[in-house]
PDB file of C-alpha atoms in Angstrom:
ATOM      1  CA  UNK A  33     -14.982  -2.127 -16.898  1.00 84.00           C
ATOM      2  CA  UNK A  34     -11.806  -2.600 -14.781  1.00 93.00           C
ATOM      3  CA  UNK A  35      -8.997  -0.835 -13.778  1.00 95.00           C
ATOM      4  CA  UNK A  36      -6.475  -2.574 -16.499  1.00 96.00           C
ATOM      5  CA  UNK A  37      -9.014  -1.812 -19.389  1.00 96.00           C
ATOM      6  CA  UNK A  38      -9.154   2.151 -17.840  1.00 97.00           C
ATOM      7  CA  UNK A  39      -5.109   2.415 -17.780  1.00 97.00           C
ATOM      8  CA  UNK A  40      -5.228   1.397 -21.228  1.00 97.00           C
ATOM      9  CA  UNK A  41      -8.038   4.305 -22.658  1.00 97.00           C
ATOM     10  CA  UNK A  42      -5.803   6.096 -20.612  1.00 97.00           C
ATOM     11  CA  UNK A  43      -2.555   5.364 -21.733  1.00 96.00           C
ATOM     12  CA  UNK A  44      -4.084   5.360 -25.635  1.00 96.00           C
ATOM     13  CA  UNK A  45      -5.185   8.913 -25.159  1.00 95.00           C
ATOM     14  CA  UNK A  46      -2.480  10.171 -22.791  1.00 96.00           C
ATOM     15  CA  UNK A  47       1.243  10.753 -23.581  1.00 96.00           C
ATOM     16  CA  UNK A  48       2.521  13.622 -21.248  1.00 95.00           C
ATOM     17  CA  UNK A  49       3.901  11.932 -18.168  1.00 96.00           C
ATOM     18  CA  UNK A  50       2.789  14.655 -16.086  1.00 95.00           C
ATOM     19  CA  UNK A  51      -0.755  13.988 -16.924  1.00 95.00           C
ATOM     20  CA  UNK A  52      -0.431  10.246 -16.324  1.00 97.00           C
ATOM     21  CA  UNK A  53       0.931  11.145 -13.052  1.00 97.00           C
ATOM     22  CA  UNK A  54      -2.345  13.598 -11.807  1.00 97.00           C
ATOM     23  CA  UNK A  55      -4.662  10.507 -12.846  1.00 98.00           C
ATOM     24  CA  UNK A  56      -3.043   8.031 -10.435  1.00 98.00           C
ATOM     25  CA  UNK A  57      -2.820  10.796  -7.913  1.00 98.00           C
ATOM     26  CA  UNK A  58      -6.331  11.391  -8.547  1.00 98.00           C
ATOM     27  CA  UNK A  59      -7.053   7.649  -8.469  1.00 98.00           C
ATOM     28  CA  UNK A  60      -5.372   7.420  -5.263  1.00 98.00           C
ATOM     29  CA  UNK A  61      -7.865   9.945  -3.918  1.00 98.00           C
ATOM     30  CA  UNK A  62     -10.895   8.691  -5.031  1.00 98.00           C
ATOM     31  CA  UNK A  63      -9.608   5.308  -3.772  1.00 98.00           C
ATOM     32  CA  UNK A  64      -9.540   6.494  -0.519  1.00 98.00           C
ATOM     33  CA  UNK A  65     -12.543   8.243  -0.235  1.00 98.00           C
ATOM     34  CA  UNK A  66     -14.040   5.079  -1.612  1.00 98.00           C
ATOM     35  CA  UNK A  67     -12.572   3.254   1.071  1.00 98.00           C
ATOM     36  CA  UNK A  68     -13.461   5.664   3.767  1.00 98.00           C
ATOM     37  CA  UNK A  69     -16.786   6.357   2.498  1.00 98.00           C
ATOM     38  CA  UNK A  70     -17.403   2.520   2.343  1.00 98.00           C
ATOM     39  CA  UNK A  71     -18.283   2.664  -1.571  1.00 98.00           C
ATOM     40  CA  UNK A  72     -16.996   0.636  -4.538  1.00 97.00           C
ATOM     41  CA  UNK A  73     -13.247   1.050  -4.678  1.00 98.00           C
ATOM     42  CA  UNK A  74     -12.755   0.044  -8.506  1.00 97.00           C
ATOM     43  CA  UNK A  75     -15.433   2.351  -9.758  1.00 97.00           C
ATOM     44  CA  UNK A  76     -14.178   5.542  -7.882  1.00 98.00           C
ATOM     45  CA  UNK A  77     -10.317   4.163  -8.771  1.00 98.00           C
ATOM     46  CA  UNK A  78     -11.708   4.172 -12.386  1.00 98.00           C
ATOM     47  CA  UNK A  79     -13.371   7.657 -12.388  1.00 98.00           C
ATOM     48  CA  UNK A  80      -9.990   8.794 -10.933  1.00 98.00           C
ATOM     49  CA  UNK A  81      -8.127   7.484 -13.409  1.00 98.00           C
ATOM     50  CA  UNK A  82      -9.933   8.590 -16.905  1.00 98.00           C
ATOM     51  CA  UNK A  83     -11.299  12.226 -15.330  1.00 97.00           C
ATOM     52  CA  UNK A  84      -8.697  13.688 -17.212  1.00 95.00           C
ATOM     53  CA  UNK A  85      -8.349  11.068 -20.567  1.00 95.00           C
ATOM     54  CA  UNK A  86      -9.291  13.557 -23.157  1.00 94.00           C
ATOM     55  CA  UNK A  87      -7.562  16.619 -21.948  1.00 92.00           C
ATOM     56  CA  UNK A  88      -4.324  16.021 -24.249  1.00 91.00           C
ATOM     57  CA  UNK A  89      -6.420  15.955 -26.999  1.00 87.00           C
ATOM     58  CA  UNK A  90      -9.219  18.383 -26.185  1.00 84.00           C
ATOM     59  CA  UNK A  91      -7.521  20.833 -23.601  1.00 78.00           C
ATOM     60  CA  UNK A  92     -10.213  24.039 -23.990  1.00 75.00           C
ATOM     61  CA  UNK A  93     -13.692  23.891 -22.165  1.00 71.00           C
ATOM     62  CA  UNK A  94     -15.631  23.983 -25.470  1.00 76.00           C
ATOM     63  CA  UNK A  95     -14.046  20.368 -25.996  1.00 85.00           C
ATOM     64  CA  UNK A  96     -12.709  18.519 -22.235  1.00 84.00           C
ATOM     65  CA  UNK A  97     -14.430  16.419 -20.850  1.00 89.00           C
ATOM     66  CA  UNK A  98     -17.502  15.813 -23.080  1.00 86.00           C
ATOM     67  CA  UNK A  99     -15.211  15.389 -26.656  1.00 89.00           C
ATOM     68  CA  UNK A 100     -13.909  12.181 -24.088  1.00 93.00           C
ATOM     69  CA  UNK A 101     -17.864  10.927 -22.984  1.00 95.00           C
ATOM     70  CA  UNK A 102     -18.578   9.093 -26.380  1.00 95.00           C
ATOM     71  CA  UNK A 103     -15.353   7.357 -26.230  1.00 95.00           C
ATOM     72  CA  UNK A 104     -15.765   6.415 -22.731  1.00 96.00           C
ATOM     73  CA  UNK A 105     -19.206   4.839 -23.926  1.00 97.00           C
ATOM     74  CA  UNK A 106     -18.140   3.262 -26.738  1.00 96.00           C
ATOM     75  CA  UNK A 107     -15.851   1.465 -24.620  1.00 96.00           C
ATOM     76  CA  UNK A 108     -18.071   0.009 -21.937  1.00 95.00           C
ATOM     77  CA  UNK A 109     -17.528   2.547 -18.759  1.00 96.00           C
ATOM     78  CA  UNK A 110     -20.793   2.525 -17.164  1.00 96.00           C
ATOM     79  CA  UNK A 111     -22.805   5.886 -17.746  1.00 97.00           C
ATOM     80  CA  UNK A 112     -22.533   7.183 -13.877  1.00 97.00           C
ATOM     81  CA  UNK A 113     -18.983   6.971 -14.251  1.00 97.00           C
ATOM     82  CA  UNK A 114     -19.536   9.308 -17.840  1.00 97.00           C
ATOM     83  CA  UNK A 115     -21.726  11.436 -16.179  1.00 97.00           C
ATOM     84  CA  UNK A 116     -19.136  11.648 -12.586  1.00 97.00           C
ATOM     85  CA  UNK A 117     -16.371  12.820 -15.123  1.00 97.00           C
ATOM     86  CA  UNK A 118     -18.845  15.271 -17.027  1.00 96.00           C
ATOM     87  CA  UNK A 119     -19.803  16.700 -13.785  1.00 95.00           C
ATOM     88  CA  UNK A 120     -16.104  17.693 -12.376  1.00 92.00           C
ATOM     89  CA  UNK A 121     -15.820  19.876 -15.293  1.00 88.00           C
ATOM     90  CA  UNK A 122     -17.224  23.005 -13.415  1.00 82.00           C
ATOM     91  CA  UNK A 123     -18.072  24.992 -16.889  1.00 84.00           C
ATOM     92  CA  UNK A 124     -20.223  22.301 -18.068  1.00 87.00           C
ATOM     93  CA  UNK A 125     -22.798  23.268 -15.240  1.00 86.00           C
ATOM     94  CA  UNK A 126     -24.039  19.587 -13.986  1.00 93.00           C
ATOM     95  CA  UNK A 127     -25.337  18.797 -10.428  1.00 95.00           C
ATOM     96  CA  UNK A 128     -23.121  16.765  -8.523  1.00 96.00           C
ATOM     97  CA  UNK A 129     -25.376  14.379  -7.616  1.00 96.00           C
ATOM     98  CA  UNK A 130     -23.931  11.269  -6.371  1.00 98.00           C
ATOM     99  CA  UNK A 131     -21.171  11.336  -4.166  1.00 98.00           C
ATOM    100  CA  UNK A 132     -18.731   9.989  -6.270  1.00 98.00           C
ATOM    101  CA  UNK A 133     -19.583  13.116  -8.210  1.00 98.00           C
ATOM    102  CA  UNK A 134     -18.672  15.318  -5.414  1.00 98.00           C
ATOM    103  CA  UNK A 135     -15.286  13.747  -4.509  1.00 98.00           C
ATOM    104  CA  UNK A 136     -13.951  13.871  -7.798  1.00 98.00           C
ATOM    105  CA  UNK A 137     -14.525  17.139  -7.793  1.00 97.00           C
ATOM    106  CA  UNK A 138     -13.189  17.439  -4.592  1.00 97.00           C
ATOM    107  CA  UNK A 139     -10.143  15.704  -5.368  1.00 98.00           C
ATOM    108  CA  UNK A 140      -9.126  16.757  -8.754  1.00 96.00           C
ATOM    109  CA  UNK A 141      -7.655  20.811  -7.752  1.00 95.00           C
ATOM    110  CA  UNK A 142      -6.657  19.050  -4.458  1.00 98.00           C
ATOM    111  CA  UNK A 143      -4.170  16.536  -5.686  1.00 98.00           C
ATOM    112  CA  UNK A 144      -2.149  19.140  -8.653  1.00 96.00           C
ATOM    113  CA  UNK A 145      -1.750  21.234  -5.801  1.00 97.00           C
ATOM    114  CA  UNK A 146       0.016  18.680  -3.505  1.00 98.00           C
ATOM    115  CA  UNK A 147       2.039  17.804  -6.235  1.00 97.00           C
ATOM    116  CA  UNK A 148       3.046  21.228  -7.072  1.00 97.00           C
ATOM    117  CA  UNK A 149       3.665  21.711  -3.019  1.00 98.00           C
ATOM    118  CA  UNK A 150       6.148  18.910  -3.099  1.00 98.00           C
ATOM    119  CA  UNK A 151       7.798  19.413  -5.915  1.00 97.00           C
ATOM    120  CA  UNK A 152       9.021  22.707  -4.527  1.00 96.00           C
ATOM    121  CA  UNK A 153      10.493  21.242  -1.121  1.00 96.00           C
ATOM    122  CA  UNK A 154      13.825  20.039  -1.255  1.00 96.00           C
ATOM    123  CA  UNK A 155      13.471  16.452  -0.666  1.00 96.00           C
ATOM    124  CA  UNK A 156      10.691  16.479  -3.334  1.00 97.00           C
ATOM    125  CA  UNK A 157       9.017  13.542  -1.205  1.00 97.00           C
ATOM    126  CA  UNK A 158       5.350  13.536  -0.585  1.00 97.00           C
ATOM    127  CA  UNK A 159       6.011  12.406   3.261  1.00 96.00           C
ATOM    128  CA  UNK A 160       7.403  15.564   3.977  1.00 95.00           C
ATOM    129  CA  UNK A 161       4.382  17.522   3.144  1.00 98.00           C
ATOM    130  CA  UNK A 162       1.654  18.394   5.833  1.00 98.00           C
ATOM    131  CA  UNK A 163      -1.347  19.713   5.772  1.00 98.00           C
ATOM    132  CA  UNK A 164       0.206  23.264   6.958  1.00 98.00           C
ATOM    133  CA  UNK A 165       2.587  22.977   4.048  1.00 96.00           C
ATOM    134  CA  UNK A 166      -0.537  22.432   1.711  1.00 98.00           C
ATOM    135  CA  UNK A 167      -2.383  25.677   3.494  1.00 97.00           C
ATOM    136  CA  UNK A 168      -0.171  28.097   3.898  1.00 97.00           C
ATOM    137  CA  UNK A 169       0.717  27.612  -0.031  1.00 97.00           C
ATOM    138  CA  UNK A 170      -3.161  27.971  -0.371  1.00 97.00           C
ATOM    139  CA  UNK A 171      -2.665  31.466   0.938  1.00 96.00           C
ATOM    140  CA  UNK A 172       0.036  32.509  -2.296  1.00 96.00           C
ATOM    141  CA  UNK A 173      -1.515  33.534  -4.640  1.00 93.00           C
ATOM    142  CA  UNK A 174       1.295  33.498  -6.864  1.00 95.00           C
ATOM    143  CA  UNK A 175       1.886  29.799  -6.218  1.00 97.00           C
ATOM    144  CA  UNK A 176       0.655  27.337  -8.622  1.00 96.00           C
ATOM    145  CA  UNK A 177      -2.258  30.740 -10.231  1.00 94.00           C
ATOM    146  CA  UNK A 178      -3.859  28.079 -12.140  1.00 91.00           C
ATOM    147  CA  UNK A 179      -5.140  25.900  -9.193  1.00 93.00           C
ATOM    148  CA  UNK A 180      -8.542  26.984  -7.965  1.00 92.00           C
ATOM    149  CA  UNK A 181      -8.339  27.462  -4.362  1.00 96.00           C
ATOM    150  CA  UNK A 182     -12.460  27.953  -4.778  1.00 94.00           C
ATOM    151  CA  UNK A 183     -12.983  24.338  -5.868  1.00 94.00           C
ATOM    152  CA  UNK A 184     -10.300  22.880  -2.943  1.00 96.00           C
ATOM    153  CA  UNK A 185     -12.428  24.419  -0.415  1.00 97.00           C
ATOM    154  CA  UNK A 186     -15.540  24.362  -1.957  1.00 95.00           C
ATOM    155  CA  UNK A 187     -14.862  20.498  -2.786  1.00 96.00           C
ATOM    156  CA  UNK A 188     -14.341  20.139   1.048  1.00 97.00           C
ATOM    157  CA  UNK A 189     -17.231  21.937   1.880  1.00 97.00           C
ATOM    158  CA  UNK A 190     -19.463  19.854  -0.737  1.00 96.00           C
ATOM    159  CA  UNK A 191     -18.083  16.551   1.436  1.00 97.00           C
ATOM    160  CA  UNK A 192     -19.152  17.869   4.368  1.00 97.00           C
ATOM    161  CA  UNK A 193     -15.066  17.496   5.467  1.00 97.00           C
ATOM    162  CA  UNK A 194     -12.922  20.093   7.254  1.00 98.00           C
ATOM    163  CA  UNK A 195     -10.167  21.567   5.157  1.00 98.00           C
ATOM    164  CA  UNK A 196      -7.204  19.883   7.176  1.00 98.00           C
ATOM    165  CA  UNK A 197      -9.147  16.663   6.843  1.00 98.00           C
ATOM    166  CA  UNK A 198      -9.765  17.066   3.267  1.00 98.00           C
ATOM    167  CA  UNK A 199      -6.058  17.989   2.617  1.00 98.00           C
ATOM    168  CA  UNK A 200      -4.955  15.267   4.744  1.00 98.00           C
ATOM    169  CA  UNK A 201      -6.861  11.935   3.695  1.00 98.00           C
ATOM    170  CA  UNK A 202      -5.929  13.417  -0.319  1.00 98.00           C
ATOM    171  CA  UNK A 203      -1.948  13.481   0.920  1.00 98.00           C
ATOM    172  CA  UNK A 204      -2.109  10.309   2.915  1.00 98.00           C
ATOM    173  CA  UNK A 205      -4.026   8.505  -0.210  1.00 98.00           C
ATOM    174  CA  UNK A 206      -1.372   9.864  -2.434  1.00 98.00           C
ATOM    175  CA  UNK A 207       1.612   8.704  -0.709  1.00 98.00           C
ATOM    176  CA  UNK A 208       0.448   5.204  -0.827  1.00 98.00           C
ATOM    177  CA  UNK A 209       1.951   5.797  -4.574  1.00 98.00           C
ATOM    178  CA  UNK A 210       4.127   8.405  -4.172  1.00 98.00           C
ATOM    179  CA  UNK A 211       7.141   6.356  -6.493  1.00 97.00           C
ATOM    180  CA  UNK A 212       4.249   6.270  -8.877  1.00 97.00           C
ATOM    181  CA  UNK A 213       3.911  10.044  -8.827  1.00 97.00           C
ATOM    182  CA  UNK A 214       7.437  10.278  -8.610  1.00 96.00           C
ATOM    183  CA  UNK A 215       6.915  11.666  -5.512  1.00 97.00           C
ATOM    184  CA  UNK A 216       9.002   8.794  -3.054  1.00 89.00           C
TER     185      UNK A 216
END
């Protein structure tokens, strides 16, 4: 499996523009961490990208992400990669054993809530955003209600990062494709 063989399950699965947008932010995460971690960049790139593949099709948590696993089989992505997408979906109740489990689903809260940070400033640019910016939006409640604030900080927790870290490496990995993200 490689990354041009992942952005096309994606891009079969996935029409809504915003959703192809949180996989590459979500790529760009895990591609970082992957990076800093010292792992294998293409695998964690890959979970990043197809984490979310089904969810147009499948949206409720009877159905996303496990309606998505046999697919993902039947196309050749290698079973920790299944079971690293299975295991960000909180309701589904699976360890996060590896840590390429644990990042994704560190990552995956993290990176809608930048997005939904920037897209409120005025420039609407991704290297105006700091890590304050990112925190003290934590801290409304009313901002962005369907982000769980529990699964930022508990996904920071899980990688044994500090908050501001945690915040910062996901913004600094995301603006390496901010015109991506629409987001330059």
């Amino acid at each position: 499996m490689d990354r041009a063989k992942a952005w096309e399950i994606l891009n079969t699965y996935v029409k809504n523009q915003n959703l192809v947008k949180h996989s590459l932010a979500v790529e760009a995460a895990m591609r970082g961490y992957a990076e800093q971690f010292g792992e294998e960049v293409e695998e964690w790139r890959i979970t990043g990208l197809l984490h979310d593949f089904d969810y147009e099709i499948h949206p409720t948590a009877d159905k996303h992400p496990q309606a998505g696993a046999p697919i993902l089989r039947d196309a050749g992505v290698p079973e920790h990669i299944v079971y690293s997408i299975l295991s960000h979906a909180e309701y589904l109740n699976l360890e996060r054993k590896s840590l390429m489990d644990k990042t994704l689903y560190a990552v995956d809260e993290l990176a809608g809530f930048i997005v939904a940070v920037t897209l409120v400033r005025p420039s609407k640019s991704l290297s105006d955003v700091k890590v304050s910016s990112v925190k003290k939006k934590m801290k409304d409640k009313g901002f962005a209600r369907a982000v769980k604030r529990e699964d930022i900080i508990g996904g920071a927790e899980s990688l044994n990062i500090s908050l501001d870290d945690h915040i910062g490496n996901v913004i600094d990995s995301m603006r390496k494709v901010a015109p991506a993200l629409g987001l330059g």
